[in-house]
Short mmCIF file of C-alpha atoms in Angstrom, two decimals:
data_model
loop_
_atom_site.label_atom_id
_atom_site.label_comp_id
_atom_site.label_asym_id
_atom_site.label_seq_id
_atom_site.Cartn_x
_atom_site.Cartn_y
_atom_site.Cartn_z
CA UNK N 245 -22.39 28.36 -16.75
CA UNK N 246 -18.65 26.99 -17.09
CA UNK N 247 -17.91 26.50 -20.86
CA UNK N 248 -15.09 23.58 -21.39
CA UNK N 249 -13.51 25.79 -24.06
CA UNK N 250 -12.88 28.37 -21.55
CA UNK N 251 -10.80 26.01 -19.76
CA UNK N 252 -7.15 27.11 -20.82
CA UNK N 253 -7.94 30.62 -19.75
CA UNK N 254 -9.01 29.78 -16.36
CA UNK N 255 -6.32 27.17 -16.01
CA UNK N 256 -3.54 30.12 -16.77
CA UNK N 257 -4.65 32.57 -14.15
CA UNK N 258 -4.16 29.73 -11.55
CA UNK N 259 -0.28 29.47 -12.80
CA UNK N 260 2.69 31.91 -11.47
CA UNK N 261 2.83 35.13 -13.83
CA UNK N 262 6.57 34.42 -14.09
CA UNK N 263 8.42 31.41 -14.66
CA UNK N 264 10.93 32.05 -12.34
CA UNK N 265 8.35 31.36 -9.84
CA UNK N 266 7.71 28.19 -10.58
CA UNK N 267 11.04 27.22 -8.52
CA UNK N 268 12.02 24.78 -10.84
CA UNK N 269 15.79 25.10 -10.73
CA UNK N 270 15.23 24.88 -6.79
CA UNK N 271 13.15 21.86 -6.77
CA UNK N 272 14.48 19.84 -9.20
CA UNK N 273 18.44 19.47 -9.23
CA UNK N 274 20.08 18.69 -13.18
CA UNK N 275 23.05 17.04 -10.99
CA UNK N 276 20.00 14.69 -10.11
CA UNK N 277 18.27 14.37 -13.04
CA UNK N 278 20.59 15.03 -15.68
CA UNK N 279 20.72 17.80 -18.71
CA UNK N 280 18.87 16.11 -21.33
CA UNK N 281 16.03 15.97 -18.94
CA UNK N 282 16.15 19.26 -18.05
CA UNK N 283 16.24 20.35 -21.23
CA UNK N 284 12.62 18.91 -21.72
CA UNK N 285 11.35 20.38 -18.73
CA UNK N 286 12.24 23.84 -20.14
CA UNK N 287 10.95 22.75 -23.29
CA UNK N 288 7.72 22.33 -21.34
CA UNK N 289 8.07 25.37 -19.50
CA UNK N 290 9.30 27.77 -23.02
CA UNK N 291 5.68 26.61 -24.52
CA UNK N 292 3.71 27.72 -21.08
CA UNK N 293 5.33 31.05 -20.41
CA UNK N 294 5.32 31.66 -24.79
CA UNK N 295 2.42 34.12 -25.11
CA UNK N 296 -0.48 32.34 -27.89
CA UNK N 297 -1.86 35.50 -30.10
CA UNK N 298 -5.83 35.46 -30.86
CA UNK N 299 -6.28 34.47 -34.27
CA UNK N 300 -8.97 33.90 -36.58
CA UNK N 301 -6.85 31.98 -38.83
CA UNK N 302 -7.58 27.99 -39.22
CA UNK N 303 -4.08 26.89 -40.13
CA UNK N 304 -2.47 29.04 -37.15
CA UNK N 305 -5.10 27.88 -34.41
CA UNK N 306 -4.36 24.30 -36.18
CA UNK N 307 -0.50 24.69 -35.40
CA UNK N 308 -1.31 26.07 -32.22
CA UNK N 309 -3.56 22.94 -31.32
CA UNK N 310 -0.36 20.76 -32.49
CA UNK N 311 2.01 22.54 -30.09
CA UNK N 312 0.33 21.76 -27.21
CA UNK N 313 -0.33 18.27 -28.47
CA UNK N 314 3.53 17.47 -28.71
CA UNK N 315 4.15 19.76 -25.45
CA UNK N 316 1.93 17.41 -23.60
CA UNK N 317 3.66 14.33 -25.47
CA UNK N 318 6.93 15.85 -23.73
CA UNK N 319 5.52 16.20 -20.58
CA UNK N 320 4.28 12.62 -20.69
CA UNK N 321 7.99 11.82 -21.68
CA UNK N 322 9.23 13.24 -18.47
CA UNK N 323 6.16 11.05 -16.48
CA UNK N 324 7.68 7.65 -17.93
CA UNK N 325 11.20 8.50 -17.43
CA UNK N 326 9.98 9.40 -13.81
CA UNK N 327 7.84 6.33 -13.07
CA UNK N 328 10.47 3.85 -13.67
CA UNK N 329 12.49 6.00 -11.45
CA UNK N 330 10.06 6.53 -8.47
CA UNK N 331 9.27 2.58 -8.80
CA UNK N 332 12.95 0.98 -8.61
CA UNK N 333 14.16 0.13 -5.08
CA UNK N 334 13.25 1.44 -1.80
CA UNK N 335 10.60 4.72 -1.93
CA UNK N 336 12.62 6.22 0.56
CA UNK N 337 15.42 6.20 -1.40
CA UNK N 338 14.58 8.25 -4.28
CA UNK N 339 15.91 11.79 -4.16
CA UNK N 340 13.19 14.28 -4.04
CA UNK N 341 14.06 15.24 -7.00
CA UNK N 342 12.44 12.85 -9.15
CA UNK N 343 9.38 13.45 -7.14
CA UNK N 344 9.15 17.30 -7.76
CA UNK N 345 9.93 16.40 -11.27
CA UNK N 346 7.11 14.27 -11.50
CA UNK N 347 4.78 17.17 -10.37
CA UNK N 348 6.23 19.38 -12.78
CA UNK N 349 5.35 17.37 -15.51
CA UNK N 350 2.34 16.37 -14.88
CA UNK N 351 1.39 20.27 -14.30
CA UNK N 352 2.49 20.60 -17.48
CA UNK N 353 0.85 18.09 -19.13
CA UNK N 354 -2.83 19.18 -17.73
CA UNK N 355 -2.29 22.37 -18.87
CA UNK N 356 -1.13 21.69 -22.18
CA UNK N 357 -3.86 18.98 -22.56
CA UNK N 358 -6.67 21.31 -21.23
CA UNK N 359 -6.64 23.10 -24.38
CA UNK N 360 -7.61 19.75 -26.12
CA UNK N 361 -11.01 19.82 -26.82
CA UNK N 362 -11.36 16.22 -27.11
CA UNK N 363 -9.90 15.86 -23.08
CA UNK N 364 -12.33 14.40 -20.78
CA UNK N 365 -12.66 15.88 -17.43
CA UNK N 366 -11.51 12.58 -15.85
CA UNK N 367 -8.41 12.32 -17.60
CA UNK N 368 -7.23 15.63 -16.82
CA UNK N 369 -8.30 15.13 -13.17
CA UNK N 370 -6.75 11.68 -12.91
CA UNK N 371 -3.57 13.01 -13.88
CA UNK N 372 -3.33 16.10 -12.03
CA UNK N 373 -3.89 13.05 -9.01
CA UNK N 374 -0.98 10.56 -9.97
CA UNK N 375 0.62 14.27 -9.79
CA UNK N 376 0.31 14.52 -6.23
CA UNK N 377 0.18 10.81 -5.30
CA UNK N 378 3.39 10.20 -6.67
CA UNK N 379 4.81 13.73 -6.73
CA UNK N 380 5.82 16.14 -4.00
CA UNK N 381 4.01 19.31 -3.57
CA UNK N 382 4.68 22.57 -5.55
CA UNK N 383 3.60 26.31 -5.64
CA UNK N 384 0.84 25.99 -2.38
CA UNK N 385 -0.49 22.64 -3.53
CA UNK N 386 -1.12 24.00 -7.05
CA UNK N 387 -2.44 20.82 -8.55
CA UNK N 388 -4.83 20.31 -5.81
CA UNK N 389 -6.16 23.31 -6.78
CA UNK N 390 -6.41 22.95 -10.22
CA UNK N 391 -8.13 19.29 -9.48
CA UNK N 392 -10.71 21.05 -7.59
CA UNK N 393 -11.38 23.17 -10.21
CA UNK N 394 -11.57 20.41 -12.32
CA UNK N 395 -14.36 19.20 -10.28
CA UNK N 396 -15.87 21.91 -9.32
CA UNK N 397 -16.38 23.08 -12.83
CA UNK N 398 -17.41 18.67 -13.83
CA UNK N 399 -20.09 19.00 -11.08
CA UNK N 400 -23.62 18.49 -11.89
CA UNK N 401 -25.70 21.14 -9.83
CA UNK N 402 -27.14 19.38 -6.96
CA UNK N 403 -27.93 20.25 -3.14
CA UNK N 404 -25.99 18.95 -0.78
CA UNK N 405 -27.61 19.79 2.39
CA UNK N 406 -31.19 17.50 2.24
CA UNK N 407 -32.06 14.13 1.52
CA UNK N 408 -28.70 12.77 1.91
CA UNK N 409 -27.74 9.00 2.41
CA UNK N 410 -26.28 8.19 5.50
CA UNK N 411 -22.52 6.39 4.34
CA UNK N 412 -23.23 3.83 7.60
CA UNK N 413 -26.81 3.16 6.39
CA UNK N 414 -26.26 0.77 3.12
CA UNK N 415 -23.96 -1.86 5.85
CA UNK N 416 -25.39 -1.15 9.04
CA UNK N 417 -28.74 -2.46 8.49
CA UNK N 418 -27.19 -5.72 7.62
CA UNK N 419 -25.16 -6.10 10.71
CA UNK N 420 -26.42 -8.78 13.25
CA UNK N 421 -25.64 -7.42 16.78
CA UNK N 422 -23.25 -10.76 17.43
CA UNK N 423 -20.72 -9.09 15.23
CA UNK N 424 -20.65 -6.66 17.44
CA UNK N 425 -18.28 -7.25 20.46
CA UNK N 426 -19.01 -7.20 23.82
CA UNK N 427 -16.64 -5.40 25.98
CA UNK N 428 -15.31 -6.46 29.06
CA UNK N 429 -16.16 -3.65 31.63
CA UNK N 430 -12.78 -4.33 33.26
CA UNK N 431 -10.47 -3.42 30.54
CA UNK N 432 -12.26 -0.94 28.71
CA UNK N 433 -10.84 2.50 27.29
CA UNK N 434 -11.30 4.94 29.78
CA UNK N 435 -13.54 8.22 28.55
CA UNK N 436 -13.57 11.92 28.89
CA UNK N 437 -15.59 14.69 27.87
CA UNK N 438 -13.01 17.19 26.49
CA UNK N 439 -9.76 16.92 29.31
CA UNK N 440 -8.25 20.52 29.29
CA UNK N 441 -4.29 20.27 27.86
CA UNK N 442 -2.49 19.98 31.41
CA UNK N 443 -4.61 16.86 32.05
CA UNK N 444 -4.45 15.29 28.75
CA UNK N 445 -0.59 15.89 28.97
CA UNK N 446 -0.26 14.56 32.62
CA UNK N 447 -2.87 11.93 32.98
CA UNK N 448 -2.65 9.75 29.27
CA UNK N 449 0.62 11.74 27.08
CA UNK N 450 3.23 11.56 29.83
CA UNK N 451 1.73 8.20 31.28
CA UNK N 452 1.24 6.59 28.04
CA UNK N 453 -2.55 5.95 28.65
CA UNK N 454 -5.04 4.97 25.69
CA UNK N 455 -8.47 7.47 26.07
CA UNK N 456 -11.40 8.39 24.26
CA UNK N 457 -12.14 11.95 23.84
CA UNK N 458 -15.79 12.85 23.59
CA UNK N 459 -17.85 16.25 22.86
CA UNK N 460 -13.85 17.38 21.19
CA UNK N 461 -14.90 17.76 17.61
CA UNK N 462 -18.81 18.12 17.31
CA UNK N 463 -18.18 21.36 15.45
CA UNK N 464 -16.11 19.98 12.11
CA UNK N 465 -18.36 20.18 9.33
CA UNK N 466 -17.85 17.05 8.67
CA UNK N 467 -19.91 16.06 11.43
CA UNK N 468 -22.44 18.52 10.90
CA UNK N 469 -23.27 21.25 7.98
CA UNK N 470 -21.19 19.14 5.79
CA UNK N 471 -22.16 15.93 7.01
CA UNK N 472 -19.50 13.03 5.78
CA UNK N 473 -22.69 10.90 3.75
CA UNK N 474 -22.20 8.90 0.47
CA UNK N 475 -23.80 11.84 -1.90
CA UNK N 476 -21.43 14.45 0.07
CA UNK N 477 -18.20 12.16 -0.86
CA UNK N 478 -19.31 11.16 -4.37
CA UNK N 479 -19.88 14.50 -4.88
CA UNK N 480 -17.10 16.60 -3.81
CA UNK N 481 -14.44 13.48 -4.81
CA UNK N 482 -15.92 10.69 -7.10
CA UNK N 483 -13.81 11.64 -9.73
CA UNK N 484 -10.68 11.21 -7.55
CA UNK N 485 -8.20 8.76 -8.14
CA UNK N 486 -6.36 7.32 -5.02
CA UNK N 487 -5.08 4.12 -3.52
CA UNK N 488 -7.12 1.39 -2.37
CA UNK N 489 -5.86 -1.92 -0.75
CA UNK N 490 -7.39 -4.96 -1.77
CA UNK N 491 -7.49 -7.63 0.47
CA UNK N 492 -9.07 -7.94 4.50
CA UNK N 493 -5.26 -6.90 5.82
CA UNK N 494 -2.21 -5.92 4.60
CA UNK N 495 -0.64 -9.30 6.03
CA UNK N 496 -2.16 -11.67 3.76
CA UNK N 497 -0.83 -13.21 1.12
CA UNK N 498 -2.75 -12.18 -1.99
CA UNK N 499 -2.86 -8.27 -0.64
CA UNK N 500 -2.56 -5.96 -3.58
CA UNK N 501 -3.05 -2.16 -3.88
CA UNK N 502 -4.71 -0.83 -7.54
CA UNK N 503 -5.39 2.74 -7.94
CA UNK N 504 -9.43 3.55 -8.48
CA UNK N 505 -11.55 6.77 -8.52
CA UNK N 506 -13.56 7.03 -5.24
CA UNK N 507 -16.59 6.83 -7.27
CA UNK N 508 -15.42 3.02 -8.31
CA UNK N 509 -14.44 2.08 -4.72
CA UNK N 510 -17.69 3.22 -3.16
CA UNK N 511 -19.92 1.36 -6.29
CA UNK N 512 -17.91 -1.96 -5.86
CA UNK N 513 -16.57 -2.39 -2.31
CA UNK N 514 -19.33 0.01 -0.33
CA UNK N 515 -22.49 -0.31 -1.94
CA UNK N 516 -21.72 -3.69 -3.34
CA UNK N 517 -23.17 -2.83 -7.26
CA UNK N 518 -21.46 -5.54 -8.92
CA UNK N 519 -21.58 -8.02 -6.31
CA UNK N 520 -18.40 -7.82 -4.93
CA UNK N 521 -17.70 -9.75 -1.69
CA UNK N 522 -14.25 -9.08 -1.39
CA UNK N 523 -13.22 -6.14 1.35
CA UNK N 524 -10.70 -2.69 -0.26
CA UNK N 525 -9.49 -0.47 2.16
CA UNK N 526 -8.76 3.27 1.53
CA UNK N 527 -6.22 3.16 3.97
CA UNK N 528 -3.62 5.57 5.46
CA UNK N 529 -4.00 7.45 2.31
CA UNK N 530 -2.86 11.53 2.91
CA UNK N 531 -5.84 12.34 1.59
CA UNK N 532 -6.66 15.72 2.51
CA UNK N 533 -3.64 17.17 0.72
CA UNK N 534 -5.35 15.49 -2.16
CA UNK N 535 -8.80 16.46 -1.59
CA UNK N 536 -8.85 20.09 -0.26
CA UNK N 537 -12.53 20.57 0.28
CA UNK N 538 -12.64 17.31 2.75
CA UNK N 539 -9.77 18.95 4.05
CA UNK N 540 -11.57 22.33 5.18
CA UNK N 541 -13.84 19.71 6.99
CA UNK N 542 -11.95 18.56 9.50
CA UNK N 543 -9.45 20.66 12.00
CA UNK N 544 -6.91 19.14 13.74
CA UNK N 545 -7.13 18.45 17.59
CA UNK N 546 -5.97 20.91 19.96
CA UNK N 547 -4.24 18.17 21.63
CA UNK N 548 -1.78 18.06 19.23
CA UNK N 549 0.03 21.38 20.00
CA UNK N 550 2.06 19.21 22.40
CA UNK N 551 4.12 18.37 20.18
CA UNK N 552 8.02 18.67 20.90
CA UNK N 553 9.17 18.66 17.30
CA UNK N 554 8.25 21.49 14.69
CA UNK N 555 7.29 18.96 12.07
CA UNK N 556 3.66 19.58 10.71
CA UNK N 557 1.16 16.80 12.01
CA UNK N 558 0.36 13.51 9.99
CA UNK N 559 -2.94 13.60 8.28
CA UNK N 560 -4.55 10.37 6.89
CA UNK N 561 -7.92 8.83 6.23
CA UNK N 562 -9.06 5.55 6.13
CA UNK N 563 -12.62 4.73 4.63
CA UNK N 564 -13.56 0.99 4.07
CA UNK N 565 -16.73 -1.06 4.58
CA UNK N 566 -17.37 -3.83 7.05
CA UNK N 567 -14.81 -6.00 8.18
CA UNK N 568 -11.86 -3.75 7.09
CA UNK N 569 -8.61 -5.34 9.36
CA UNK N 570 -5.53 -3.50 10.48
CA UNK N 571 -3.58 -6.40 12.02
CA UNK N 572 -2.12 -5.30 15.55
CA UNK N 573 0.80 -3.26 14.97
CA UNK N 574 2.52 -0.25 16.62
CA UNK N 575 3.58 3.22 15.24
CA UNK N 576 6.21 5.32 16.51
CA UNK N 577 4.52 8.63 16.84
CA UNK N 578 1.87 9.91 18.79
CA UNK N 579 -2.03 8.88 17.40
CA UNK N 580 -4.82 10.60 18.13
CA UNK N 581 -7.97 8.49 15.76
CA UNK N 582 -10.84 10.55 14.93
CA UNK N 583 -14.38 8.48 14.28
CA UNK N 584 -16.28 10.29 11.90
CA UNK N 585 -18.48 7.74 10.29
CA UNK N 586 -19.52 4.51 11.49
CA UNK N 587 -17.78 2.26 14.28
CA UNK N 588 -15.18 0.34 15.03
CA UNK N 589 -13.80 -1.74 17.40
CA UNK N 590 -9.99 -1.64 18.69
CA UNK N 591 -7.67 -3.43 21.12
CA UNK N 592 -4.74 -2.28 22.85
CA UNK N 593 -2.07 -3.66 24.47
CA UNK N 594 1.08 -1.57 26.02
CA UNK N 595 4.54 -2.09 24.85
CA UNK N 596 5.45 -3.86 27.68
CA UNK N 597 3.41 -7.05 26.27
CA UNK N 598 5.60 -7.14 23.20
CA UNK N 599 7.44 -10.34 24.45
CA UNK N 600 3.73 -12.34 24.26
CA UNK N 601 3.33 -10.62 20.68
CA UNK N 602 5.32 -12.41 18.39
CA UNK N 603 6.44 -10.07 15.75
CA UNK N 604 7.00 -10.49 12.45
CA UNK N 605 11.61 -10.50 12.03
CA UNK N 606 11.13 -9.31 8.44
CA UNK N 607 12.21 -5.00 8.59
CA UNK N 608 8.87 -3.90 7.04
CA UNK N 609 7.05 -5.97 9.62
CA UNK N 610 9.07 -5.93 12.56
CA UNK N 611 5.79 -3.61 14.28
CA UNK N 612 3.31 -5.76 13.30
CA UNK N 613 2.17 -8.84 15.25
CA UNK N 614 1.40 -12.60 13.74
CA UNK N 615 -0.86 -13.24 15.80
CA UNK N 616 -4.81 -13.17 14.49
CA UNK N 617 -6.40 -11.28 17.66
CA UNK N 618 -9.90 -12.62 17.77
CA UNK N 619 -9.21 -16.40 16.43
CA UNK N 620 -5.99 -16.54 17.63
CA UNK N 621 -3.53 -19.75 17.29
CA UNK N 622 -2.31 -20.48 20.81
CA UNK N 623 -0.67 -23.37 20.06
CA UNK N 624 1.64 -21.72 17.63
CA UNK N 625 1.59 -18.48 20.03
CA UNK N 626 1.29 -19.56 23.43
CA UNK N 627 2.02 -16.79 25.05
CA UNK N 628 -0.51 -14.44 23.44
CA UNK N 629 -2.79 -15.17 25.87
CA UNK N 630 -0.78 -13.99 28.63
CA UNK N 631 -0.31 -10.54 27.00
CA UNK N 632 -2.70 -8.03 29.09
CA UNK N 633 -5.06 -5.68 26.92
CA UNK N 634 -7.46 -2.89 26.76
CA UNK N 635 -10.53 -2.56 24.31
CA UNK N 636 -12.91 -0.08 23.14
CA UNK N 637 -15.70 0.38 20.63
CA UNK N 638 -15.56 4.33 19.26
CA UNK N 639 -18.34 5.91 17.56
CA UNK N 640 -18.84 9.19 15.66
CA UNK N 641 -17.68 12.20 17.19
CA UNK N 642 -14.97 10.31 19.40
CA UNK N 643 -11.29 11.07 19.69
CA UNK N 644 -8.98 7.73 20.72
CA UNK N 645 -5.87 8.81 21.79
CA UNK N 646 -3.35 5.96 21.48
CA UNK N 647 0.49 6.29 22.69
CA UNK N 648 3.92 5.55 20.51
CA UNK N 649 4.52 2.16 20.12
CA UNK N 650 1.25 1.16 21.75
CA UNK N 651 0.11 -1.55 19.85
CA UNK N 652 -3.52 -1.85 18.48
CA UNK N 653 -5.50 -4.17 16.47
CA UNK N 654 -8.89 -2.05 14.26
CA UNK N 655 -11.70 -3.45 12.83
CA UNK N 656 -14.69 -2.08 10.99
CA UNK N 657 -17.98 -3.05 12.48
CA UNK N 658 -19.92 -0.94 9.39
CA UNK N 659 -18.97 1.49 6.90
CA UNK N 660 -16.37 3.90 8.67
CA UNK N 661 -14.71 6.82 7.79
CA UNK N 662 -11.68 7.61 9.93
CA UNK N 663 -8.73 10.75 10.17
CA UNK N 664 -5.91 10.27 12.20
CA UNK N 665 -3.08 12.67 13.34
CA UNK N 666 0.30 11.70 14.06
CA UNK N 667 3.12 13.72 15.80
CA UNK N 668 6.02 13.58 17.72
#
């Protein structure tokens, strides 16, 4: 049984031996972030690497206790010197600096803190999370490591095999078929049981052809000895904090994001507890460099070895109830979308239709389309209903392959769990 006070122990044999290790002069630049910060970081680092002698002695362990305390005051220091930072301007425009130092310190921080008696579990996880939201990754995805541990060690013993609730079941029972669309025959998304690599490539890469993929992925745990289910996801990540959009799409006016533990987000906006008849959206969220064990459940598909560039593939999930929107838009990379819980249906139109589209001008919505695809306002777009389209309804199990700059509309029809995997 996992004692809490033998948390600082277990938390030091997870850390590099040597500080030089820690690759903090690499990651983080003092032409970027200045002296007087880095001489706080060290601060941070001079306390970790400073070996504690056992002592029986109340006043020492007391003045111990206090160290950490104002280490972990540092270290939150260097977090609100970094926030402002990471939030002013243009994401994409903050050196990566800032981001490695906000990784650094909140490593620091958890590990001064753990020795805190008076620490919840939840605090030290939550911040070892805004660590890796916010932050860029360090030593193998150390804090991911040490927030699985966190869990881990949190867990209540419980099975996780039998009697589990299906995630679909609490919305799916409530559906009425009519929400369900029919598709037209005629345009649908052609399928294929598992295409070998030459015809994948010639008949829908090359040719920029939409298809499902079927019988591809049956063997990811997450579709079968670790079946994705409420219990499974509450239990391996309901103490995870991540970002949840709030609002039916990210178009609307009153859209917001808040961050929430997945334990809130499934209470209020999948199981409905307090009433809530408003639709959140996980959405597009990297979570399996958050979240290893959901990442061991999943592999990525063989079709993406096709890739021409060497950059590593883009992994994101997107878990939502009902009636979760993603407007019609287009991305630039290659998508394969795999269905892992629940359904949802999608339309697709090539990127030859763009003209009949209407766009939005503004930069950061120049892929996304005004129109409203299933009540849409033909006076105001007239030439929507020219544009020619294809539609599809996946289901668990299902790979949808969808071309660069192929533009697609999603929406829930239940509870849904979805990865996708971008690459050029």
């Amino acid at each position: 049984m996992f004692i809490k006070e033998d948390l600082p122990q277990y938390m030091k044999q997870l850390i590099p031996t040597d500080r030089k290790h820690l690759m903090l002069e690499r990651n983080v630049q003092t032409t970027v972030v200045g002296e007087p910060i880095m001489f706080l970081l060290n601060q941070c680092v001079d306390g970790l690497y400073t070996p504690v002698q056992a002592t029986e002695n109340k006043d020492e362990a007391k003045c111990s206790t206090v160290e950490n305390a104002h280490l972990a005051s540092t270290a939150q220091i260097l977090l609100d010197i970094t926030w402002e930072k990471l939030n002013t301007g243009y994401w994409k425009d903050v050196d990566i600096s800032w981001r490695y130092l906000y990784t650094y310190a909140s490593l620091f921080k958890v590990l001064f803190l753990c020795c805190d008696q008076t620490q919840t579990f939840q605090e030290l996880i939550y911040t070892c999370d805004m660590g890796i939201i916010m932050g860029a990754p360090i030593l193998d995805g150390l804090l991911s490591k040490i927030a699985s541990v966190l869990c881990a060690k949190n867990r209540p013993d419980k099975e996780t095999s039998d009697n589990l609730t299906d995630v679909e079941e609490p919305k799916t029972k409530f559906i009425k078929q009519s929400q369900f669309p029919l598709i037209n025959k005629s345009v649908e998304v052609h399928q294929v049981a598992t295409p070998s690599l030459e015809t994948f490539e010639a008949t829908y890469m090359k040719q920029l052809q939409p298809v499902i993929i079927t019988k591809e992925i049956d063997y990811w745990p997450a579709l079968s000895t670790h079946h994705w289910s409420i219990d499974y996801l509450l239990q391996v990540a309901g103490p995870r904090t991540v970002p949840v959009e709030l609002g039916a799409r990210y178009t609307d006016v009153n859209w917001s994001q808040k961050l929430m533990t997945v334990q809130e987000f499934v209470d209020t906006y999948i199981l409905k507890k307090m009433g809530q008849t408003d639709v959140a959206y996980l959405a597009q969220h990297q979570l399996f460099d958050q979240i290893r064990e959901l990442r061991e459940d999943i592999s990525i598909p063989t079709y993406c070895c096709l890739a021409e560039s060497d950059d590593e593939v883009d992994i994101n999930g997107w878990f939502g109830p009902e009636g979760t929107v993603s407007p019609l838009h287009y991305d630039p990379k290659h998508n394969i979308l795999a269905q892992v819980v629940g359904k949802k249906y999608i339309r697709l139109y090539s990127e030859e239709t763009t003209p009949f589209l209407y766009p939005y001008e503004e930069r950061l919505l120049n892929n996304t389309s005004q129109v409203d695809v299933e009540n849409p306002d033909l006076e105001k777009f007239p030439l929507f209903s020219k544009a020619k389209f294809k539609e599809c309804i996946i289901e668990p199990g299902q790979l949808l392959y969808i071309p660069p700059r192929c533009w697609h509309y999603v929406r829930s029809l239940s509870t849904s769990f979805s990865v996708s995997f971008w690459w050029q």
